[in-house]
PDB file of C-alpha atoms in Angstrom:
ATOM      1  CA  MET A  80      10.538   0.633 -15.132  1.00 87.00           C
ATOM      2  CA  GLU A  81      12.557   1.321 -18.222  1.00 91.00           C
ATOM      3  CA  TYR A  82      11.121   4.866 -18.277  1.00 91.00           C
ATOM      4  CA  VAL A  83      12.363   5.509 -14.770  1.00 91.00           C
ATOM      5  CA  TYR A  84      15.735   4.082 -15.622  1.00 92.00           C
ATOM      6  CA  SER A  85      15.906   6.383 -18.607  1.00 93.00           C
ATOM      7  CA  ALA A  86      15.234   9.385 -16.356  1.00 91.00           C
ATOM      8  CA  LEU A  87      17.902   8.196 -13.945  1.00 91.00           C
ATOM      9  CA  ILE A  88      20.441   7.860 -16.776  1.00 93.00           C
ATOM     10  CA  LEU A  89      19.627  11.391 -17.946  1.00 93.00           C
ATOM     11  CA  HIS A  90      19.931  12.694 -14.375  1.00 92.00           C
ATOM     12  CA  THR A  91      23.284  10.934 -13.798  1.00 91.00           C
ATOM     13  CA  LEU A  92      24.623  12.457 -17.044  1.00 93.00           C
ATOM     14  CA  GLY A  93      23.439  15.888 -16.057  1.00 93.00           C
ATOM     15  CA  LYS A  94      21.051  16.061 -19.000  1.00 93.00           C
ATOM     16  CA  GLU A  95      17.580  17.593 -18.954  1.00 92.00           C
ATOM     17  CA  ILE A  96      14.840  15.066 -18.235  1.00 93.00           C
ATOM     18  CA  ASN A  97      12.229  15.709 -20.876  1.00 94.00           C
ATOM     19  CA  GLU A  98       9.925  13.734 -23.085  1.00 95.00           C
ATOM     20  CA  GLU A  99      12.183  13.746 -26.115  1.00 96.00           C
ATOM     21  CA  SER A 100      15.271  12.584 -24.218  1.00 95.00           C
ATOM     22  CA  ILE A 101      13.458   9.708 -22.540  1.00 95.00           C
ATOM     23  CA  ALA A 102      11.835   8.660 -25.839  1.00 95.00           C
ATOM     24  CA  ASN A 103      15.311   8.637 -27.490  1.00 95.00           C
ATOM     25  CA  ILE A 104      16.707   6.335 -24.820  1.00 95.00           C
ATOM     26  CA  ILE A 105      13.767   3.969 -25.145  1.00 95.00           C
ATOM     27  CA  ARG A 106      14.146   3.951 -28.894  1.00 95.00           C
ATOM     28  CA  ALA A 107      17.850   3.269 -28.561  1.00 95.00           C
ATOM     29  CA  ALA A 108      16.928   0.149 -26.581  1.00 93.00           C
ATOM     30  CA  GLY A 109      14.855  -1.001 -29.542  1.00 94.00           C
ATOM     31  CA  VAL A 110      11.426  -0.365 -28.104  1.00 92.00           C
ATOM     32  CA  GLU A 111       8.679   1.976 -29.285  1.00 95.00           C
ATOM     33  CA  PRO A 112       8.136   4.494 -26.467  1.00 94.00           C
ATOM     34  CA  ASP A 113       4.699   5.067 -24.924  1.00 94.00           C
ATOM     35  CA  MET A 114       4.409   8.857 -25.023  1.00 94.00           C
ATOM     36  CA  ALA A 115       1.580   8.921 -22.475  1.00 94.00           C
ATOM     37  CA  ARG A 116       3.737   7.123 -19.902  1.00 94.00           C
ATOM     38  CA  ILE A 117       6.657   9.395 -20.705  1.00 94.00           C
ATOM     39  CA  LYS A 118       4.524  12.545 -20.224  1.00 94.00           C
ATOM     40  CA  ALA A 119       3.271  11.241 -16.905  1.00 92.00           C
ATOM     41  CA  LEU A 120       6.773  10.448 -15.705  1.00 91.00           C
ATOM     42  CA  VAL A 121       8.191  13.846 -16.731  1.00 92.00           C
ATOM     43  CA  SER A 122       5.283  15.532 -15.029  1.00 91.00           C
ATOM     44  CA  ALA A 123       5.747  13.504 -11.830  1.00 90.00           C
ATOM     45  CA  LEU A 124       9.526  14.111 -11.804  1.00 89.00           C
ATOM     46  CA  SER A 125       9.115  17.825 -12.185  1.00 87.00           C
ATOM     47  CA  GLU A 126       8.011  17.999  -8.557  1.00 86.00           C
ATOM     48  CA  ILE A 127      10.733  15.690  -7.150  1.00 86.00           C
ATOM     49  CA  ASP A 128      14.305  16.354  -6.112  1.00 87.00           C
ATOM     50  CA  ILE A 129      15.894  13.232  -7.616  1.00 86.00           C
ATOM     51  CA  GLU A 130      19.106  13.564  -5.538  1.00 86.00           C
ATOM     52  CA  GLU A 131      17.063  13.635  -2.338  1.00 85.00           C
ATOM     53  CA  ALA A 132      14.971  10.690  -3.486  1.00 84.00           C
ATOM     54  CA  ILE A 133      18.078   8.642  -4.195  1.00 82.00           C
ATOM     55  CA  LYS A 134      19.513   9.471  -0.799  1.00 84.00           C
ATOM     56  CA  ASN A 135      16.293   8.476   0.921  1.00 83.00           C
ATOM     57  CA  ALA A 136      15.836   5.290  -1.083  1.00 78.00           C
ATOM     58  CA  ALA A 137      14.934   2.080   0.683  1.00 66.00           C
ATOM     59  CA  PHE A 138      18.497   0.944   1.103  1.00 64.00           C
ATOM     60  CA  ALA A 139      18.905   1.979   4.743  1.00 54.00           C
ATOM     61  CA  PRO A 140      15.780   0.263   6.143  1.00 53.00           C
ATOM     62  CA  VAL A 141      16.716  -2.956   4.375  1.00 53.00           C
ATOM     63  CA  ALA A 142      20.045  -2.999   6.138  1.00 54.00           C
ATOM     64  CA  ALA A 143      18.429  -2.284   9.474  1.00 55.00           C
ATOM     65  CA  ALA A 144      15.776  -4.970   9.106  1.00 57.00           C
ATOM     66  CA  PRO A 145      17.901  -7.941  10.372  1.00 59.00           C
ATOM     67  CA  ALA A 146      18.890  -5.920  13.472  1.00 58.00           C
ATOM     68  CA  ALA A 147      15.323  -5.041  14.134  1.00 60.00           C
ATOM     69  CA  ALA A 148      14.267  -8.664  13.804  1.00 61.00           C
ATOM     70  CA  GLY A 149      16.888  -9.622  16.408  1.00 64.00           C
ATOM     71  CA  GLU A 150      15.623  -6.918  18.732  1.00 71.00           C
ATOM     72  CA  VAL A 151      12.068  -8.198  18.390  1.00 71.00           C
ATOM     73  CA  LYS A 152      13.201 -11.700  19.284  1.00 76.00           C
ATOM     74  CA  GLU A 153      14.995 -10.390  22.354  1.00 80.00           C
ATOM     75  CA  GLU A 154      11.973  -8.419  23.405  1.00 82.00           C
ATOM     76  CA  LYS A 155       9.790 -11.500  22.997  1.00 84.00           C
ATOM     77  CA  LYS A 156      12.237 -13.553  25.142  1.00 84.00           C
ATOM     78  CA  GLU A 157      12.172 -10.880  27.811  1.00 84.00           C
ATOM     79  CA  GLU A 158       8.390 -10.687  27.737  1.00 86.00           C
ATOM     80  CA  ALA A 159       8.193 -14.512  28.049  1.00 85.00           C
ATOM     81  CA  LYS A 160      10.548 -14.429  31.074  1.00 87.00           C
ATOM     82  CA  GLU A 161       8.460 -11.703  32.706  1.00 87.00           C
ATOM     83  CA  GLU A 162       5.221 -13.583  32.067  1.00 87.00           C
ATOM     84  CA  LYS A 163       6.764 -16.729  33.560  1.00 87.00           C
ATOM     85  CA  LYS A 164       7.828 -14.814  36.656  1.00 87.00           C
ATOM     86  CA  GLU A 165       4.370 -13.318  37.016  1.00 86.00           C
ATOM     87  CA  GLU A 166       2.759 -16.750  36.704  1.00 86.00           C
ATOM     88  CA  GLU A 167       5.067 -18.146  39.360  1.00 86.00           C
ATOM     89  CA  GLU A 168       4.262 -15.266  41.675  1.00 85.00           C
ATOM     90  CA  GLU A 169       0.528 -15.790  41.141  1.00 83.00           C
ATOM     91  CA  GLU A 170       0.915 -19.490  41.882  1.00 82.00           C
ATOM     92  CA  LYS A 171       2.788 -18.630  45.138  1.00 79.00           C
ATOM     93  CA  LYS A 172       0.010 -16.254  46.152  1.00 77.00           C
ATOM     94  CA  GLU A 173      -2.647 -18.924  45.467  1.00 76.00           C
ATOM     95  CA  GLU A 174      -0.702 -21.458  47.473  1.00 74.00           C
ATOM     96  CA  GLU A 175      -0.346 -19.009  50.341  1.00 73.00           C
ATOM     97  CA  ALA A 176      -4.041 -18.181  50.183  1.00 70.00           C
ATOM     98  CA  ILE A 177      -4.965 -21.881  50.239  1.00 70.00           C
ATOM     99  CA  ALA A 178      -2.585 -22.420  53.159  1.00 68.00           C
ATOM    100  CA  GLY A 179      -4.183 -19.502  54.997  1.00 62.00           C
ATOM    101  CA  LEU A 180      -7.629 -20.962  54.425  1.00 60.00           C
ATOM    102  CA  GLY A 181      -6.377 -24.321  55.731  1.00 60.00           C
ATOM    103  CA  ALA A 182      -5.280 -22.626  58.981  1.00 57.00           C
ATOM    104  CA  LEU A 183      -8.748 -21.119  59.396  1.00 58.00           C
ATOM    105  CA  PHE A 184     -10.524 -24.450  59.108  1.00 58.00           C
ATOM    106  CA  GLY A 185      -7.845 -26.338  60.906  1.00 50.00           C
TER     107      GLY A 185
END
């Protein structure tokens, strides 16, 4: 994660994101950088628009999750009400059918 943070720091400062810059930030934190991880990160970031990635980060869905959960609960309540109505209607039909049979056999 520290490698990604290093890249974000460089991006925020308007600096070029390259292997040497990331390694310098990691060293400044007192850690020996893993050059293979840095190379992989720089390679992966070369194909990504960081500004766009930040804008599309997972912040919006997290904020929408509680509302969605409430909507699901409401939908379940409505479905339960509909099922109950359907069951009551079926029971009425059965009672009517039984009453009709009773009339036949007197």
